[in-house]
Tab-separated table of C-alpha atoms and ligand atoms in Angstrom:
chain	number	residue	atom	x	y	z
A	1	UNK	CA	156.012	303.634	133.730
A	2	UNK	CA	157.414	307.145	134.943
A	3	UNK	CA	160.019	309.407	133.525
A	4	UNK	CA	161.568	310.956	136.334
A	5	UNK	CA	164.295	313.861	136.345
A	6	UNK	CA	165.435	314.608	139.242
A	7	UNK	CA	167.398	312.449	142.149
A	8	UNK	CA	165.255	313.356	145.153
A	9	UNK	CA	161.847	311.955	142.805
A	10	UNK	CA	164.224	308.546	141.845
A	11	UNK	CA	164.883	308.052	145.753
A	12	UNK	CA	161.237	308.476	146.904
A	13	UNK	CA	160.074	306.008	144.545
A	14	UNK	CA	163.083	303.006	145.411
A	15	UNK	CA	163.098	303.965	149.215
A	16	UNK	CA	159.058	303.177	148.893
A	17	UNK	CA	159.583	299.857	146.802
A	18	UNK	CA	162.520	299.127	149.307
A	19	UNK	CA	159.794	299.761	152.430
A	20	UNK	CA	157.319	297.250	150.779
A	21	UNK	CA	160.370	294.618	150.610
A	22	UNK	CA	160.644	294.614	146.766
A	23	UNK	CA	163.775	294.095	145.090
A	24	UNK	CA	165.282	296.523	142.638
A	25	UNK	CA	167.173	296.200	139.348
A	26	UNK	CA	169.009	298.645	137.594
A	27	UNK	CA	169.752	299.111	133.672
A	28	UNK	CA	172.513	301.802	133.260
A	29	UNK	CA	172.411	303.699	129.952
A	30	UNK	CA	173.156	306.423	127.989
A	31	UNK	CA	169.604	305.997	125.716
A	32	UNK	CA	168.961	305.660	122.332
A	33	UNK	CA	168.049	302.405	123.318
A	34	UNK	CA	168.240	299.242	121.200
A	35	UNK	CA	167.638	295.389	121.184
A	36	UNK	CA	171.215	295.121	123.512
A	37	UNK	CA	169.523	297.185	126.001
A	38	UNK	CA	166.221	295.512	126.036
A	39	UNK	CA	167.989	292.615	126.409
A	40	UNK	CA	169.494	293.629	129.849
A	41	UNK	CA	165.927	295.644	130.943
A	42	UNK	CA	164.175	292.144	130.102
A	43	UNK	CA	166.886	290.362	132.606
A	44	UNK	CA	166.236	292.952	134.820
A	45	UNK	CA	162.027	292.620	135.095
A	46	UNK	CA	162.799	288.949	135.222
A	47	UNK	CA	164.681	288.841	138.173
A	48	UNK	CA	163.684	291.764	139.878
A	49	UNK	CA	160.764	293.208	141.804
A	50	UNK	CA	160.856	297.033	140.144
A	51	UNK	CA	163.648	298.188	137.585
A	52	UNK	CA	164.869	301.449	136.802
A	53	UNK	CA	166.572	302.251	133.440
A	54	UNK	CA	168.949	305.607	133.912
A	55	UNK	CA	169.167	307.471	130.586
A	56	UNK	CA	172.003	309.840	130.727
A	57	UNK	CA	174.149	310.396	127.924
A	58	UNK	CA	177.138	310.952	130.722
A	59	UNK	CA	179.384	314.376	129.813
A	60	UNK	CA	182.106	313.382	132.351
A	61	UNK	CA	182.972	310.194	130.036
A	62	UNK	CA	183.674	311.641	126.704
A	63	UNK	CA	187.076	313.398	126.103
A	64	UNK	CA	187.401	316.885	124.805
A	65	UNK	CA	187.446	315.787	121.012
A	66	UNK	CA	184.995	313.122	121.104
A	67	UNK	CA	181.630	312.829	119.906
A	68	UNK	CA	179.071	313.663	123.137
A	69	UNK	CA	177.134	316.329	121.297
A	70	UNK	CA	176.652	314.445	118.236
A	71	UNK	CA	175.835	311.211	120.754
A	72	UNK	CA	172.105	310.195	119.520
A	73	UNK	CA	169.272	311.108	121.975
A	74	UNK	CA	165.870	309.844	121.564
A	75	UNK	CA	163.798	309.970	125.147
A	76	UNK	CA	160.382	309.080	123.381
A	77	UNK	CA	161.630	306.321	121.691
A	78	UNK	CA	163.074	305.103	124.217
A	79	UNK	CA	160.547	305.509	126.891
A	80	UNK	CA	158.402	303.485	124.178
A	81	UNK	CA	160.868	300.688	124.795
A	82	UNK	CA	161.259	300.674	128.147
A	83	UNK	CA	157.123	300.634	128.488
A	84	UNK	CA	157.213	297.321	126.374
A	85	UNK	CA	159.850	295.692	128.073
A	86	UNK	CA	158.071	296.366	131.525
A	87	UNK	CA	160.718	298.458	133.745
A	88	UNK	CA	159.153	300.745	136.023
A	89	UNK	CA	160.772	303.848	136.085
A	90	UNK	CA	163.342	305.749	134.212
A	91	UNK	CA	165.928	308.250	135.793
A	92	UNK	CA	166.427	310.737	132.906
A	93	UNK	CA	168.293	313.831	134.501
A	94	UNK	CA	169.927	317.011	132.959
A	95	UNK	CA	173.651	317.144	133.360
A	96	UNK	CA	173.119	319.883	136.340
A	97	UNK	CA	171.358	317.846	138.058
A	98	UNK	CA	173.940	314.822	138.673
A	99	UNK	CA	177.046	317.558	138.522
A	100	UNK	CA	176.191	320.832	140.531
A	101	UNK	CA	178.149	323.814	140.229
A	102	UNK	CA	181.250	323.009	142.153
A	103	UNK	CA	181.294	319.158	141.593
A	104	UNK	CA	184.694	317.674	142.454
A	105	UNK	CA	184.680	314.229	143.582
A	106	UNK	CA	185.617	311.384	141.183
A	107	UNK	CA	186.015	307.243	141.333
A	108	UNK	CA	189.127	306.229	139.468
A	109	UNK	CA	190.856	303.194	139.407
A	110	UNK	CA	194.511	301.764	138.206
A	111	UNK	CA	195.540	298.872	136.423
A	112	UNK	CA	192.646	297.685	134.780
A	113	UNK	CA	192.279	300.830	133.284
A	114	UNK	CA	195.538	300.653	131.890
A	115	UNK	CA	194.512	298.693	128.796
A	116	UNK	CA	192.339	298.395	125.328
A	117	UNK	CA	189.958	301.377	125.887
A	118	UNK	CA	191.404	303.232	129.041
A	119	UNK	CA	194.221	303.656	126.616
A	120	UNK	CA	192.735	305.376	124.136
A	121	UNK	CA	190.375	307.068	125.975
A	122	UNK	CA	192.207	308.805	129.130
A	123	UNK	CA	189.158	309.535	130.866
A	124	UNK	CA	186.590	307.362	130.150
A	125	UNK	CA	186.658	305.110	132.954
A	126	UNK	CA	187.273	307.605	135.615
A	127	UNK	CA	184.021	309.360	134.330
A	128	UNK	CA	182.196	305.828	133.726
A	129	UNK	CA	183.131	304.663	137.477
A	130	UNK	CA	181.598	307.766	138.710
A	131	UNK	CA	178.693	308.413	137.184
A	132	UNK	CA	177.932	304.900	138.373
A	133	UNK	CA	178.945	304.984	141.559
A	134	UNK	CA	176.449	307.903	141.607
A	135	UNK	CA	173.237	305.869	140.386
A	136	UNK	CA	174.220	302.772	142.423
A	137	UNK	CA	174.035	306.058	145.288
A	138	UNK	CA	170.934	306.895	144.323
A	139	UNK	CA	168.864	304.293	143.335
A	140	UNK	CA	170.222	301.921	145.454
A	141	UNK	CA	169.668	298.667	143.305
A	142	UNK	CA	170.494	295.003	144.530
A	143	UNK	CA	171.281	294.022	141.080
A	144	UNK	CA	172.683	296.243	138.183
A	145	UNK	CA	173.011	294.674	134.918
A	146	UNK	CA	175.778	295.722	132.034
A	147	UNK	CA	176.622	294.539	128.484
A	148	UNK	CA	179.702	292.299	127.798
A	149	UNK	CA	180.526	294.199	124.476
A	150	UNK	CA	181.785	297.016	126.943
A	151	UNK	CA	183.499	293.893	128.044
A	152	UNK	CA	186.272	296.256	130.012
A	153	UNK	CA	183.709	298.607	131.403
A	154	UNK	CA	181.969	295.365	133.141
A	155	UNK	CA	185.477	294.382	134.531
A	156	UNK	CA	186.094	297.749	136.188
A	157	UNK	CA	182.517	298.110	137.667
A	158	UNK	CA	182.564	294.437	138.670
A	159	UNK	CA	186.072	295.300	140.534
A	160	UNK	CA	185.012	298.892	141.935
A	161	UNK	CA	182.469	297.106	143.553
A	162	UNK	CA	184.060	294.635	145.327
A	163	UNK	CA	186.754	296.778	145.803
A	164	UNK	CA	184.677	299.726	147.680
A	165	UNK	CA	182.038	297.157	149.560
A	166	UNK	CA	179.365	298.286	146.933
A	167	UNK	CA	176.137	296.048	148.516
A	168	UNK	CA	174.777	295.181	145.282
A	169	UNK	CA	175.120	292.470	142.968
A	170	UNK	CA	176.851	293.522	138.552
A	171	UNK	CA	175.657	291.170	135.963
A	172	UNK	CA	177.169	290.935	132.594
A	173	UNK	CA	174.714	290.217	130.244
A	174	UNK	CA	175.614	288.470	125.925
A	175	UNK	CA	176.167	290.753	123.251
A	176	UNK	CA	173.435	290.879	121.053
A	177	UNK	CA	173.993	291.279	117.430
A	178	UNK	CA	172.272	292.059	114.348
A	179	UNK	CA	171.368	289.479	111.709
A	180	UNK	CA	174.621	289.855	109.793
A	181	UNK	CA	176.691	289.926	112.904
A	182	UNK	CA	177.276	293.756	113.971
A	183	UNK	CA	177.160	293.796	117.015
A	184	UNK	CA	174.119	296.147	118.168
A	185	UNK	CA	175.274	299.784	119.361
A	186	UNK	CA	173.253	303.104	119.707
A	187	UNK	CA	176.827	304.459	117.572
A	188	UNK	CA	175.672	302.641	114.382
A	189	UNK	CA	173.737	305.271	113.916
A	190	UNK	CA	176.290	307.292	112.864
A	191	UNK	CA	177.605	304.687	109.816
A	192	UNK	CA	176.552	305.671	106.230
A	193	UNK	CA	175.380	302.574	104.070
A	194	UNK	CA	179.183	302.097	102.846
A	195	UNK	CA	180.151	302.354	106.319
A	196	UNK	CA	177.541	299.846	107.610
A	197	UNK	CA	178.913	297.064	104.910
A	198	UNK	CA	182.598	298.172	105.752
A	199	UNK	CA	181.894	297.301	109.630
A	200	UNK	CA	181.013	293.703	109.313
A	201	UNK	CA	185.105	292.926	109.255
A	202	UNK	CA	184.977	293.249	113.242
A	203	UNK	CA	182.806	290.490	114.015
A	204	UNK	CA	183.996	288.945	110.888
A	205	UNK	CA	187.303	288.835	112.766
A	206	UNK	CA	185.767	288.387	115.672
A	207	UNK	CA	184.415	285.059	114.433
A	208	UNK	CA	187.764	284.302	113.061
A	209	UNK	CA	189.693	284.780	116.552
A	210	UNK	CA	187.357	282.322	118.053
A	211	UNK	CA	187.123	279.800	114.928
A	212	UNK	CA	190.970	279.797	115.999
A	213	UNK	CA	190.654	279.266	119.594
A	214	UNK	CA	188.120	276.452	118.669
A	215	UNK	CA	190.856	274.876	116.770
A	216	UNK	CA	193.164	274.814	119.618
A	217	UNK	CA	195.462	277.879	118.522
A	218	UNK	CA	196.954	279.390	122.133
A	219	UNK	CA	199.758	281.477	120.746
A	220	UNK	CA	197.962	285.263	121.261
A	221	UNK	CA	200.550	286.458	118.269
A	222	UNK	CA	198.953	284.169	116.163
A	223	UNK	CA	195.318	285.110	116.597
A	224	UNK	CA	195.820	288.700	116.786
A	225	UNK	CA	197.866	288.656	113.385
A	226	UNK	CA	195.172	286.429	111.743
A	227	UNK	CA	192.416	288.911	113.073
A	228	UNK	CA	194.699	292.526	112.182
A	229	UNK	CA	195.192	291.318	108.482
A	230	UNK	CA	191.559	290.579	107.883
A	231	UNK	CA	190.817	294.171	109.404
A	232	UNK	CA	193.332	295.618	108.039
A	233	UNK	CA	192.186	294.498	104.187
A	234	UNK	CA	188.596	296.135	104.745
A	235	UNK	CA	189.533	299.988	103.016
A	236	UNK	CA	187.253	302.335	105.304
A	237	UNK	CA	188.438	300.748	108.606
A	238	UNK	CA	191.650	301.632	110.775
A	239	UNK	CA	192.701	299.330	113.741
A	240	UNK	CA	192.877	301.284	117.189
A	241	UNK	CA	194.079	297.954	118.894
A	242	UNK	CA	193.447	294.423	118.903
A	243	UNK	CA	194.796	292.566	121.806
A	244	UNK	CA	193.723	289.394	124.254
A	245	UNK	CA	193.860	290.145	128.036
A	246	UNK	CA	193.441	288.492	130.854
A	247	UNK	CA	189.415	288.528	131.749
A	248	UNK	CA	190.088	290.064	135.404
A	249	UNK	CA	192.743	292.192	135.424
A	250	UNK	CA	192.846	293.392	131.490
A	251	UNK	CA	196.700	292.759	131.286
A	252	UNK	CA	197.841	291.361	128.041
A	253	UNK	CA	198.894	287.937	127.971
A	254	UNK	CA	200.660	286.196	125.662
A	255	UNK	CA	199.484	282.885	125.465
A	256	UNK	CA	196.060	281.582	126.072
A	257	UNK	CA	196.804	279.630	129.483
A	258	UNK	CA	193.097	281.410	131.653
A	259	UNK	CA	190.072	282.788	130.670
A	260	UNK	CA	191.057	285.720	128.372
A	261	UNK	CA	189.078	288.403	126.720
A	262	UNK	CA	190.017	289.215	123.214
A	263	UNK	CA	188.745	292.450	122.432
A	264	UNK	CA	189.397	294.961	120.011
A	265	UNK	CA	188.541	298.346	118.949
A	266	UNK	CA	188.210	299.884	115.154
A	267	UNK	CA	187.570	302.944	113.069
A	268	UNK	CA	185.109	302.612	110.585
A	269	UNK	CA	185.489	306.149	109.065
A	270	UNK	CA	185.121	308.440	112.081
A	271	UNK	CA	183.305	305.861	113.796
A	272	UNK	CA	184.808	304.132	116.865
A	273	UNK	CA	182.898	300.647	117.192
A	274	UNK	CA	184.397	297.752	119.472
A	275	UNK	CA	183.506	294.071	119.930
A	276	UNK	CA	185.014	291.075	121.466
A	277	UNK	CA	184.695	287.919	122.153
A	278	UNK	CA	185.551	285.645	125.962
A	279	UNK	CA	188.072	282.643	125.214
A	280	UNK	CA	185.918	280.790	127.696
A	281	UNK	CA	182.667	280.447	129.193
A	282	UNK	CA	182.937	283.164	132.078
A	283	UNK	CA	179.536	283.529	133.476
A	284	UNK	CA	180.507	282.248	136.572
A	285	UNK	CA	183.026	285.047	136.319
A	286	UNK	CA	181.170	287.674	134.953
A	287	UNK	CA	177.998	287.241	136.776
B	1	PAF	O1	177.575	301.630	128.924
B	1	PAF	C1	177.059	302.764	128.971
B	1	PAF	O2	176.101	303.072	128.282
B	1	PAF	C2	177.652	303.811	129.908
B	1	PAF	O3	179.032	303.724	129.946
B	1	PAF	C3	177.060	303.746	131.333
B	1	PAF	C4	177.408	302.443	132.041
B	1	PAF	C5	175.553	303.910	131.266
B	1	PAF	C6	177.616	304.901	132.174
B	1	PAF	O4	177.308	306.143	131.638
């Protein structure tokens, strides 16, 4: 397994596999890799030739008060755990080196942008769209594989793609949680011990919103209420938003009628964590 830093070293390497007719998968991250991530770098060597995992905690998606120096970095850890999980190759470049001096161009999109995160995070997507549209560039995968708990960020990718003939094929991979439900994230970390306890309530709601759906509740109001008061009775946590949205276009809805993402977002302290969960089974959507 190599560590590789720079873009010219990454495309030597794929355009070789790509000459010997092997297939490529690529795991997009921003390191400090966990059990979510192995679980998409395990996909990956399954149903791949080679894989590449891209480690790049990504300047151009944080805004100007949020936390991308205090983001956890760990590249031997997580070199460690890319070694056991038995992808070839990770892309770990310095900021210069994916944004020269004079870099200008950017991938936006509209609409499904518009909602849950993109809302509270102006630029986020806009920097998320292109720092990927600059590693599909470069390493040229035909498959790239993303978590559903950045259920929104999947949506966007899977529609820049089709929308800009992208040749390659996004696959949402499960949440993976731990034990007691939290659903794993490298921004955890960052919890004290009172903190950790306090963040249960979102998949506690979580659960809750789809215990109702179960039950055959369809009125959005309803579920979102439900799930708001049970956050909202946890002391150290402060709602950003909870909503349900339509799984493709991320437009609010307000009954359950389609496949519809309920997703929400929460401060636990200073401590942005999100989760969600699909009101349906949308592989055959997602994948
Ligand atoms: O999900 C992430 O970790 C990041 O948003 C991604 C897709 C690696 C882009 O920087």
């Amino acid at each position: 397994m190599k560590i590789v830093k720079t873009i010219e070293e990454v495309r030597r390497q794929t355009a070789e596999w790509r000459k010997q007719g092997l297939t490529v998968g690529l795991v997009p991250t921003m390191g400090y890799l966990h059990e979510g991530h192995a679980s998409l770098i395990d996909r990956s060597v399954k149903e791949n030739d080679r894989t590449v995992v891209s480690d790049f905690v990504n300047p151009m998606q944080f805004g100007p008060h949020e936390d991308l120096q205090s983001y956890p970095r760990d590249i031997e850890h997580d070199a460690a755990l890319v070694q056991e999980h038995g992808a070839d190759l990770i892309f770990h470049p310095e900021p210069e080196e994916m944004y020269n001096e004079g870099f200008s161009s950017f991938v936006d999109m509209t609409v499904l942008t518009n909602e849950l995160c993109g809302l509270s995070r102006p630029v986020h997507f806009r920097g998320v769209c292109t720092v990927v549209t600059k590693l599909f560039n470069i390493v040229q995968p035909d498959n790239a594989y993303f978590g559903k708990k950045d259920a929104q960020q999947l949506a966007v990718i899977k529609h820049m793609a089709e929308d800009l003939n992208m040749n390659l094929n996004i696959i949402g991979c499960p949440i993976i949680r731990e034990s007691d439900g939290l659903a794993k994230s490298s921004r955890n970390t960052y919890l004290t011990p009172e903190e950790r306890k306090a963040a249960l309530v979102l998949s506690k709601s979580i659960f809750l919103g789809e215990q109702m759906v179960k039950e055959g509740e369809t009125d959005c109001s309803e579920i979102i209420a439900a799930m708001q008061k049970m956050i909202a009775d946890e002391p150290l946590a402060r709602i950003d938003y909870v909503k349900i949205v339509d799984c493709k276009t991320m437009q609010q809805i307000p009954v359950l009628n389609r496949p519809a993402l309920c997703a929400i977002a929460v401060y636990i302290g200073k401590t942005r964590l999100i989760d969600n969960f699909f009101t349906e089974d949308i592989d055959k959507e997602a994948e």
